[in-house]
mmCIF file of C-alpha atoms and ligand atoms in Angstrom:
data_model
loop_
_atom_site.group_PDB
_atom_site.id
_atom_site.type_symbol
_atom_site.label_atom_id
_atom_site.label_comp_id
_atom_site.label_asym_id
_atom_site.label_seq_id
_atom_site.Cartn_x
_atom_site.Cartn_y
_atom_site.Cartn_z
ATOM 1 C CA MET A 51 -8.059 71.320 -12.299
ATOM 2 C CA SER A 52 -6.091 68.895 -14.448
ATOM 3 C CA PRO A 53 -3.746 66.553 -12.581
ATOM 4 C CA LYS A 54 -0.105 67.637 -12.757
ATOM 5 C CA SER A 55 3.246 67.234 -11.108
ATOM 6 C CA GLU A 56 6.812 67.716 -12.263
ATOM 7 C CA LEU A 57 8.093 64.175 -12.656
ATOM 8 C CA ILE A 58 6.690 60.796 -13.639
ATOM 9 C CA TRP A 59 8.456 57.511 -12.980
ATOM 10 C CA PHE A 60 8.472 55.758 -16.355
ATOM 11 C CA ASP A 61 10.136 52.380 -16.954
ATOM 12 C CA GLY A 62 12.665 52.927 -14.214
ATOM 13 C CA ALA A 63 13.497 56.616 -14.637
ATOM 14 C CA LEU A 64 11.999 59.891 -13.453
ATOM 15 C CA VAL A 65 11.056 61.929 -16.532
ATOM 16 C CA PRO A 66 9.377 65.346 -16.913
ATOM 17 C CA TRP A 67 5.541 65.125 -16.983
ATOM 18 C CA GLU A 68 5.444 66.350 -20.612
ATOM 19 C CA LYS A 69 7.905 63.705 -21.793
ATOM 20 C CA ALA A 70 6.053 60.693 -20.331
ATOM 21 C CA GLN A 71 4.395 59.841 -23.649
ATOM 22 C CA VAL A 72 3.477 56.667 -25.567
ATOM 23 C CA HIS A 73 2.948 55.785 -29.232
ATOM 24 C CA VAL A 74 -0.610 55.758 -30.662
ATOM 25 C CA MET A 75 -0.074 52.102 -31.551
ATOM 26 C CA THR A 76 0.230 51.225 -27.828
ATOM 27 C CA HIS A 77 -1.687 47.948 -27.496
ATOM 28 C CA THR A 78 -3.488 48.968 -24.269
ATOM 29 C CA LEU A 79 -4.737 52.174 -25.912
ATOM 30 C CA HIS A 80 -6.602 50.035 -28.441
ATOM 31 C CA TYR A 81 -7.575 46.956 -26.447
ATOM 32 C CA GLY A 82 -7.781 48.090 -22.804
ATOM 33 C CA VAL A 83 -5.586 45.424 -21.222
ATOM 34 C CA GLY A 84 -3.599 47.381 -18.678
ATOM 35 C CA VAL A 85 -3.728 47.467 -14.877
ATOM 36 C CA PHE A 86 -3.554 50.369 -12.466
ATOM 37 C CA GLU A 87 -3.954 51.402 -8.856
ATOM 38 C CA GLY A 88 -5.331 54.406 -6.963
ATOM 39 C CA ILE A 89 -3.390 55.133 -3.757
ATOM 40 C CA ARG A 90 -3.313 58.106 -1.376
ATOM 41 C CA ALA A 91 -0.544 59.701 0.671
ATOM 42 C CA TYR A 92 -1.489 61.869 3.644
ATOM 43 C CA LYS A 93 0.370 64.293 5.876
ATOM 44 C CA ARG A 94 0.825 62.693 9.289
ATOM 45 C CA ALA A 95 -0.477 64.493 12.372
ATOM 46 C CA GLY A 96 2.923 64.076 14.014
ATOM 47 C CA GLY A 97 4.880 65.375 11.020
ATOM 48 C CA GLY A 98 6.105 63.752 7.821
ATOM 49 C CA SER A 99 3.851 61.847 5.444
ATOM 50 C CA ALA A 100 2.641 58.308 4.861
ATOM 51 C CA VAL A 101 1.174 56.279 2.025
ATOM 52 C CA PHE A 102 -1.970 54.437 3.096
ATOM 53 C CA ARG A 103 -1.973 50.621 2.706
ATOM 54 C CA LEU A 104 0.893 50.848 0.191
ATOM 55 C CA ALA A 105 1.816 47.143 0.348
ATOM 56 C CA GLU A 106 -1.798 46.053 -0.235
ATOM 57 C CA HIS A 107 -2.214 48.382 -3.214
ATOM 58 C CA VAL A 108 1.038 47.257 -4.826
ATOM 59 C CA HIS A 109 0.101 43.630 -4.236
ATOM 60 C CA ARG A 110 -3.311 44.201 -5.833
ATOM 61 C CA LEU A 111 -1.571 45.801 -8.835
ATOM 62 C CA PHE A 112 0.449 42.624 -9.298
ATOM 63 C CA ASP A 113 -2.612 40.430 -8.717
ATOM 64 C CA SER A 114 -4.476 42.440 -11.371
ATOM 65 C CA ALA A 115 -1.544 41.934 -13.756
ATOM 66 C CA LYS A 116 -1.527 38.196 -13.053
ATOM 67 C CA ILE A 117 -5.267 37.947 -13.743
ATOM 68 C CA VAL A 118 -4.907 39.537 -17.198
ATOM 69 C CA GLU A 119 -1.568 37.853 -17.936
ATOM 70 C CA ILE A 120 0.621 40.957 -17.911
ATOM 71 C CA LYS A 121 4.116 40.430 -16.514
ATOM 72 C CA ILE A 122 5.283 43.628 -14.822
ATOM 73 C CA PRO A 123 9.088 43.756 -15.338
ATOM 74 C CA TYR A 124 9.736 44.832 -11.719
ATOM 75 C CA THR A 125 9.199 43.281 -8.304
ATOM 76 C CA GLU A 126 6.614 44.480 -5.804
ATOM 77 C CA ALA A 127 9.483 45.859 -3.707
ATOM 78 C CA GLN A 128 10.845 47.820 -6.665
ATOM 79 C CA VAL A 129 7.438 49.343 -7.473
ATOM 80 C CA THR A 130 6.914 50.149 -3.777
ATOM 81 C CA GLU A 131 10.255 51.941 -3.623
ATOM 82 C CA ALA A 132 9.562 53.720 -6.924
ATOM 83 C CA ILE A 133 6.279 55.092 -5.540
ATOM 84 C CA LEU A 134 8.035 56.580 -2.515
ATOM 85 C CA GLN A 135 10.823 57.912 -4.775
ATOM 86 C CA THR A 136 8.256 59.594 -7.056
ATOM 87 C CA LEU A 137 6.455 61.254 -4.133
ATOM 88 C CA LYS A 138 9.709 62.603 -2.736
ATOM 89 C CA ALA A 139 11.024 63.727 -6.137
ATOM 90 C CA ASN A 140 7.803 65.718 -6.603
ATOM 91 C CA LYS A 141 7.892 67.040 -3.032
ATOM 92 C CA MET A 142 4.369 65.644 -2.505
ATOM 93 C CA ALA A 143 3.540 65.631 1.203
ATOM 94 C CA GLU A 144 0.075 64.353 0.316
ATOM 95 C CA GLY A 145 -1.811 63.470 -2.820
ATOM 96 C CA TYR A 146 -2.946 60.737 -5.153
ATOM 97 C CA ILE A 147 -0.707 58.061 -6.661
ATOM 98 C CA ARG A 148 -1.484 56.251 -9.940
ATOM 99 C CA PRO A 149 0.781 53.338 -10.879
ATOM 100 C CA ILE A 150 -0.073 51.753 -14.223
ATOM 101 C CA ALA A 151 1.322 48.818 -16.193
ATOM 102 C CA PHE A 152 0.366 48.521 -19.841
ATOM 103 C CA ILE A 153 1.145 46.726 -23.080
ATOM 104 C CA GLY A 154 3.250 48.758 -25.500
ATOM 105 C CA THR A 155 3.856 48.309 -29.223
ATOM 106 C CA GLY A 156 6.519 47.357 -31.726
ATOM 107 C CA GLN A 157 6.119 43.588 -31.871
ATOM 108 C CA SER A 158 2.553 42.876 -32.887
ATOM 109 C CA MET A 159 -0.834 44.503 -33.374
ATOM 110 C CA GLY A 160 -4.178 42.785 -33.267
ATOM 111 C CA VAL A 161 -5.954 41.240 -30.284
ATOM 112 C CA PHE A 162 -3.057 38.978 -29.347
ATOM 113 C CA PRO A 163 -0.541 41.120 -27.421
ATOM 114 C CA GLY A 164 2.296 38.875 -28.527
ATOM 115 C CA LYS A 165 5.695 39.980 -27.366
ATOM 116 C CA ASN A 166 4.894 43.675 -27.081
ATOM 117 C CA PRO A 167 6.854 45.262 -24.219
ATOM 118 C CA ILE A 168 5.191 45.922 -20.844
ATOM 119 C CA HIS A 169 5.621 49.491 -19.624
ATOM 120 C CA THR A 170 5.274 50.693 -16.027
ATOM 121 C CA ALA A 171 4.628 54.258 -14.954
ATOM 122 C CA ILE A 172 3.852 56.053 -11.682
ATOM 123 C CA CYS A 173 2.083 59.410 -11.683
ATOM 124 C CA VAL A 174 1.339 61.506 -8.601
ATOM 125 C CA TRP A 175 -0.801 64.612 -8.281
ATOM 126 C CA PRO A 176 -2.735 66.626 -5.696
ATOM 127 C CA TRP A 177 -6.345 65.362 -5.442
ATOM 128 C CA GLY A 178 -8.766 66.662 -2.812
ATOM 129 C CA ALA A 179 -12.297 65.405 -2.185
ATOM 130 C CA TYR A 180 -13.043 63.075 -5.128
ATOM 131 C CA LEU A 181 -16.769 63.804 -5.197
ATOM 132 C CA GLY A 182 -16.549 67.494 -4.294
ATOM 133 C CA ASP A 183 -15.740 69.436 -1.121
ATOM 134 C CA GLU A 184 -19.276 69.299 0.286
ATOM 135 C CA ALA A 185 -19.607 65.572 -0.382
ATOM 136 C CA LEU A 186 -17.643 64.377 2.633
ATOM 137 C CA GLU A 187 -19.696 66.585 4.939
ATOM 138 C CA LYS A 188 -23.169 66.769 3.417
ATOM 139 C CA GLY A 189 -23.324 63.589 1.356
ATOM 140 C CA ILE A 190 -24.119 63.101 -2.311
ATOM 141 C CA ARG A 191 -27.064 62.347 -4.584
ATOM 142 C CA ILE A 192 -26.772 59.219 -6.715
ATOM 143 C CA ARG A 193 -28.870 57.325 -9.242
ATOM 144 C CA THR A 194 -29.091 53.686 -10.130
ATOM 145 C CA SER A 195 -27.220 53.314 -13.386
ATOM 146 C CA SER A 196 -28.848 51.956 -16.535
ATOM 147 C CA PHE A 197 -25.543 50.103 -16.984
ATOM 148 C CA THR A 198 -24.986 46.820 -15.152
ATOM 149 C CA ARG A 199 -21.713 45.938 -13.405
ATOM 150 C CA HIS A 200 -19.874 43.199 -15.291
ATOM 151 C CA HIS A 201 -20.825 39.574 -14.920
ATOM 152 C CA VAL A 202 -17.917 37.966 -13.095
ATOM 153 C CA ASN A 203 -17.063 35.902 -16.175
ATOM 154 C CA VAL A 204 -17.403 38.745 -18.665
ATOM 155 C CA MET A 205 -14.730 40.970 -17.143
ATOM 156 C CA MET A 206 -12.340 40.109 -14.344
ATOM 157 C CA THR A 207 -13.873 42.269 -11.610
ATOM 158 C CA LYS A 208 -11.237 41.571 -8.928
ATOM 159 C CA ALA A 209 -8.637 43.184 -11.162
ATOM 160 C CA LYS A 210 -8.307 46.933 -11.691
ATOM 161 C CA VAL A 211 -8.146 46.632 -15.458
ATOM 162 C CA CYS A 212 -8.214 49.730 -17.656
ATOM 163 C CA GLY A 213 -10.908 48.276 -19.899
ATOM 164 C CA ASN A 214 -13.190 47.566 -16.936
ATOM 165 C CA TYR A 215 -13.611 51.303 -16.568
ATOM 166 C CA VAL A 216 -15.575 51.758 -19.796
ATOM 167 C CA ASN A 217 -18.491 50.474 -17.709
ATOM 168 C CA SER A 218 -17.627 53.001 -14.971
ATOM 169 C CA VAL A 219 -17.233 55.939 -17.367
ATOM 170 C CA LEU A 220 -20.618 55.243 -18.988
ATOM 171 C CA ALA A 221 -22.263 55.057 -15.553
ATOM 172 C CA LYS A 222 -20.554 58.246 -14.375
ATOM 173 C CA ASN A 223 -21.417 60.175 -17.568
ATOM 174 C CA GLU A 224 -25.076 59.161 -17.235
ATOM 175 C CA ALA A 225 -25.272 60.128 -13.548
ATOM 176 C CA LEU A 226 -23.685 63.559 -14.070
ATOM 177 C CA ALA A 227 -25.775 64.238 -17.190
ATOM 178 C CA ASP A 228 -28.889 63.619 -15.083
ATOM 179 C CA GLY A 229 -27.725 65.997 -12.358
ATOM 180 C CA TYR A 230 -26.469 63.411 -9.872
ATOM 181 C CA ASP A 231 -23.023 63.131 -8.268
ATOM 182 C CA GLU A 232 -22.393 59.428 -8.945
ATOM 183 C CA GLY A 233 -23.891 56.264 -10.416
ATOM 184 C CA LEU A 234 -24.722 53.077 -8.539
ATOM 185 C CA LEU A 235 -24.382 49.884 -10.572
ATOM 186 C CA LEU A 236 -26.397 46.744 -9.981
ATOM 187 C CA ASP A 237 -25.017 43.283 -10.717
ATOM 188 C CA THR A 238 -26.338 40.968 -13.441
ATOM 189 C CA GLU A 239 -28.947 39.598 -10.997
ATOM 190 C CA GLY A 240 -30.157 43.091 -10.069
ATOM 191 C CA TYR A 241 -28.569 43.280 -6.624
ATOM 192 C CA VAL A 242 -26.580 46.364 -5.555
ATOM 193 C CA SER A 243 -22.942 46.061 -6.681
ATOM 194 C CA GLU A 244 -20.861 49.247 -6.323
ATOM 195 C CA GLY A 245 -20.345 52.781 -7.567
ATOM 196 C CA SER A 246 -18.431 53.660 -10.710
ATOM 197 C CA GLY A 247 -15.291 53.947 -8.579
ATOM 198 C CA GLU A 248 -16.362 53.055 -5.045
ATOM 199 C CA ASN A 249 -17.669 50.278 -2.804
ATOM 200 C CA ILE A 250 -20.953 50.849 -0.977
ATOM 201 C CA PHE A 251 -22.187 50.313 2.583
ATOM 202 C CA MET A 252 -25.627 50.794 4.156
ATOM 203 C CA VAL A 253 -26.820 50.947 7.765
ATOM 204 C CA VAL A 254 -30.170 49.469 8.884
ATOM 205 C CA ASP A 255 -31.159 49.427 12.580
ATOM 206 C CA GLY A 256 -27.495 49.856 13.567
ATOM 207 C CA VAL A 257 -26.277 46.917 11.433
ATOM 208 C CA ILE A 258 -23.832 47.737 8.636
ATOM 209 C CA LYS A 259 -24.093 45.807 5.366
ATOM 210 C CA THR A 260 -21.886 45.736 2.274
ATOM 211 C CA PRO A 261 -22.078 43.525 -0.842
ATOM 212 C CA PRO A 262 -19.905 40.394 -0.748
ATOM 213 C CA LEU A 263 -16.870 40.057 -3.032
ATOM 214 C CA THR A 264 -18.702 38.949 -6.147
ATOM 215 C CA SER A 265 -18.968 41.473 -9.012
ATOM 216 C CA ILE A 266 -17.221 44.214 -7.008
ATOM 217 C CA LEU A 267 -13.604 45.265 -6.724
ATOM 218 C CA SER A 268 -12.132 44.045 -3.436
ATOM 219 C CA GLY A 269 -11.698 47.549 -2.095
ATOM 220 C CA ILE A 270 -8.874 48.277 0.331
ATOM 221 C CA THR A 271 -10.894 51.089 1.889
ATOM 222 C CA ARG A 272 -13.834 48.644 2.165
ATOM 223 C CA ASP A 273 -11.512 46.296 4.053
ATOM 224 C CA CYS A 274 -10.426 49.117 6.402
ATOM 225 C CA VAL A 275 -14.017 50.203 7.055
ATOM 226 C CA ILE A 276 -15.090 46.666 7.958
ATOM 227 C CA THR A 277 -12.219 46.488 10.465
ATOM 228 C CA LEU A 278 -12.761 49.985 11.905
ATOM 229 C CA ALA A 279 -16.551 49.519 12.154
ATOM 230 C CA ARG A 280 -16.099 46.299 14.123
ATOM 231 C CA ASP A 281 -13.534 48.095 16.336
ATOM 232 C CA LEU A 282 -16.234 50.684 17.025
ATOM 233 C CA GLY A 283 -18.576 47.883 18.089
ATOM 234 C CA TYR A 284 -20.803 47.732 15.015
ATOM 235 C CA GLU A 285 -22.073 44.476 13.516
ATOM 236 C CA VAL A 286 -20.912 44.278 9.881
ATOM 237 C CA ARG A 287 -22.428 41.800 7.437
ATOM 238 C CA GLU A 288 -21.182 41.103 3.908
ATOM 239 C CA SER A 289 -24.491 40.285 2.282
ATOM 240 C CA ARG A 290 -26.403 41.101 -0.888
ATOM 241 C CA PHE A 291 -29.090 43.743 -0.827
ATOM 242 C CA THR A 292 -31.412 45.414 -3.305
ATOM 243 C CA ARG A 293 -31.866 49.015 -4.403
ATOM 244 C CA ASP A 294 -35.138 49.302 -2.494
ATOM 245 C CA GLU A 295 -33.433 48.164 0.715
ATOM 246 C CA LEU A 296 -31.139 51.163 0.143
ATOM 247 C CA TYR A 297 -34.193 53.414 -0.367
ATOM 248 C CA THR A 298 -35.396 52.564 3.154
ATOM 249 C CA ALA A 299 -31.972 52.348 4.837
ATOM 250 C CA ASP A 300 -31.065 54.629 7.742
ATOM 251 C CA GLU A 301 -27.699 55.521 6.156
ATOM 252 C CA ALA A 302 -25.523 54.722 3.136
ATOM 253 C CA PHE A 303 -21.990 55.671 2.141
ATOM 254 C CA PHE A 304 -19.365 55.039 -0.513
ATOM 255 C CA THR A 305 -15.778 54.033 0.248
ATOM 256 C CA GLY A 306 -12.691 54.234 -1.939
ATOM 257 C CA THR A 307 -9.174 55.627 -2.075
ATOM 258 C CA ALA A 308 -10.332 58.630 -4.072
ATOM 259 C CA ALA A 309 -13.803 58.866 -2.466
ATOM 260 C CA GLU A 310 -12.539 58.109 1.070
ATOM 261 C CA ILE A 311 -15.790 57.848 3.121
ATOM 262 C CA THR A 312 -18.523 59.724 1.255
ATOM 263 C CA PRO A 313 -22.048 59.691 2.730
ATOM 264 C CA ILE A 314 -24.958 59.168 0.319
ATOM 265 C CA ARG A 315 -27.979 61.328 1.110
ATOM 266 C CA GLU A 316 -30.278 60.346 -1.784
ATOM 267 C CA LEU A 317 -30.699 57.470 -4.258
ATOM 268 C CA ASP A 318 -33.071 57.726 -7.247
ATOM 269 C CA ARG A 319 -34.814 60.753 -5.688
ATOM 270 C CA ARG A 320 -35.473 58.822 -2.425
ATOM 271 C CA VAL A 321 -33.950 60.616 0.550
ATOM 272 C CA ILE A 322 -31.894 58.156 2.603
ATOM 273 C CA GLY A 323 -32.399 58.471 6.359
ATOM 274 C CA GLN A 324 -32.334 62.140 7.339
ATOM 275 C CA GLY A 325 -30.932 63.182 3.964
ATOM 276 C CA LYS A 326 -27.486 63.909 5.337
ATOM 277 C CA ALA A 327 -24.381 62.174 6.707
ATOM 278 C CA GLY A 328 -25.632 59.758 9.380
ATOM 279 C CA PRO A 329 -24.048 59.109 12.789
ATOM 280 C CA VAL A 330 -22.508 55.772 11.766
ATOM 281 C CA ALA A 331 -20.974 57.158 8.562
ATOM 282 C CA LYS A 332 -19.634 60.155 10.481
ATOM 283 C CA ALA A 333 -18.142 57.941 13.204
ATOM 284 C CA ILE A 334 -16.415 55.732 10.637
ATOM 285 C CA GLN A 335 -15.278 58.731 8.586
ATOM 286 C CA LYS A 336 -13.791 60.362 11.702
ATOM 287 C CA GLU A 337 -11.930 57.171 12.650
ATOM 288 C CA PHE A 338 -10.750 56.643 9.056
ATOM 289 C CA PHE A 339 -9.168 60.088 8.884
ATOM 290 C CA LYS A 340 -7.524 59.554 12.274
ATOM 291 C CA VAL A 341 -6.025 56.303 10.958
ATOM 292 C CA VAL A 342 -4.715 57.694 7.649
ATOM 293 C CA LYS A 343 -3.108 60.611 9.497
ATOM 294 C CA GLY A 344 -1.429 58.327 12.006
ATOM 295 C CA GLU A 345 -3.512 59.390 15.013
ATOM 296 C CA ASN A 346 -4.770 55.843 15.642
ATOM 297 C CA THR A 347 -1.556 53.949 16.429
ATOM 298 C CA LYS A 348 -3.361 50.576 16.415
ATOM 299 C CA TYR A 349 -3.129 50.763 12.605
ATOM 300 C CA ALA A 350 0.379 52.160 12.288
ATOM 301 C CA SER A 351 1.228 49.139 10.115
ATOM 302 C CA TRP A 352 -1.185 50.458 7.477
ATOM 303 C CA LEU A 353 1.048 53.506 6.973
ATOM 304 C CA SER A 354 4.308 53.638 4.984
ATOM 305 C CA GLY A 355 6.022 56.758 6.246
ATOM 306 C CA TYR A 356 8.317 59.050 4.291
ATOM 307 C CA GLU A 357 9.948 62.461 4.706
ATOM 308 C CA LEU A 358 10.435 65.046 2.005
HETATM 309 C C1 LIG B 23 -14.845 49.985 -9.300
HETATM 310 C C2 LIG B 23 -14.208 50.338 -7.985
HETATM 311 N N1 LIG B 23 -14.746 49.805 -6.851
HETATM 312 C C3 LIG B 23 -14.207 50.085 -5.633
HETATM 313 C C4 LIG B 23 -13.120 50.931 -5.509
HETATM 314 C C5 LIG B 23 -12.553 51.173 -4.103
HETATM 315 O O1 LIG B 23 -11.314 50.459 -3.995
HETATM 316 P P1 LIG B 23 -10.215 50.981 -2.973
HETATM 317 O O2 LIG B 23 -9.675 52.268 -3.543
HETATM 318 O O3 LIG B 23 -9.176 49.891 -2.977
HETATM 319 O O4 LIG B 23 -10.866 51.194 -1.656
HETATM 320 C C6 LIG B 23 -12.536 51.515 -6.647
HETATM 321 C C7 LIG B 23 -11.342 52.436 -6.508
HETATM 322 N N2 LIG B 23 -11.427 53.522 -7.425
HETATM 323 C C8 LIG B 23 -10.155 54.185 -7.654
HETATM 324 C C9 LIG B 23 -10.168 54.910 -8.964
HETATM 325 C C10 LIG B 23 -11.027 56.151 -8.981
HETATM 326 C C11 LIG B 23 -10.882 56.832 -10.337
HETATM 327 O O5 LIG B 23 -11.669 57.709 -10.606
HETATM 328 O O6 LIG B 23 -9.984 56.442 -11.095
HETATM 329 C C12 LIG B 23 -9.785 55.073 -6.462
HETATM 330 O O7 LIG B 23 -10.649 55.297 -5.586
HETATM 331 O O8 LIG B 23 -8.613 55.512 -6.438
HETATM 332 C C13 LIG B 23 -13.072 51.196 -7.901
HETATM 333 O O9 LIG B 23 -12.552 51.707 -9.046
#
């Protein structure tokens, strides 16, 4: 199903989906310097809807722009308000939100962006289980990618930059072509980094581990899971680990706005644990969905409510 909704917020106005178009000489289309976010809105258990960690996502969008020297011509507050306006205008009680800021055309072409205008757009569309309906319940099969996650001085890995995702697309294509659900990228030293669009966690003897913030995107879902896991009484360590530690782990799971909490049941044809969603992943997944739907009031501040 291709993403679709009625209206897109584009440079300050809501325009019909079909009219939100750019010129083929758009600088970002050629050179990949643009920044974007992936955000989810959920229906709240008590009625209404809420965007999950909206402030943090908008702030990361602006941090990403700062890292690649793009000046978004709006404030964080204006983009925040525009996201809520776009959801309501499209009557979206829940779904996926994609803000993007990119370099246009008209002033200069060539590597140097010059004084080309910066455009900002916000798209929203319905998006269910990112890795398939069975994934959240049964877990997925992944392979170690032949592509390496960027060296931290080759691409700016703390920024969600359009061009960074060439690496992700190549890893995803390879995994799917080989019959897997997702690719796992290692860093330039061979340690586990992250998925093509997710952070990764593993569980060994009841201790939860996740790679430190080196070559990986500083995931907002990763941040939530660390907090929720500690709330549930688990020890969580941010430490490097290798692919063969994953082979022998008791559990593993991906986290991300699109992926939510997706258990991993197999890596490189090695069954992980019992080959299904483990008890720790299921406990965290259950708590995560209670939080995003407003059933765990301790984290009410993570929700930005709205009514259609
Ligand atoms: C490389 C990468 N690592 C980790 C994450 C998790 O970050 P967070 O969403 O803040 O927990 C994401 C989000 N991937 C987004 C884009 C997915 C896509 O296919 O596009 C997402 O999950 O929305 C990444 O793209």
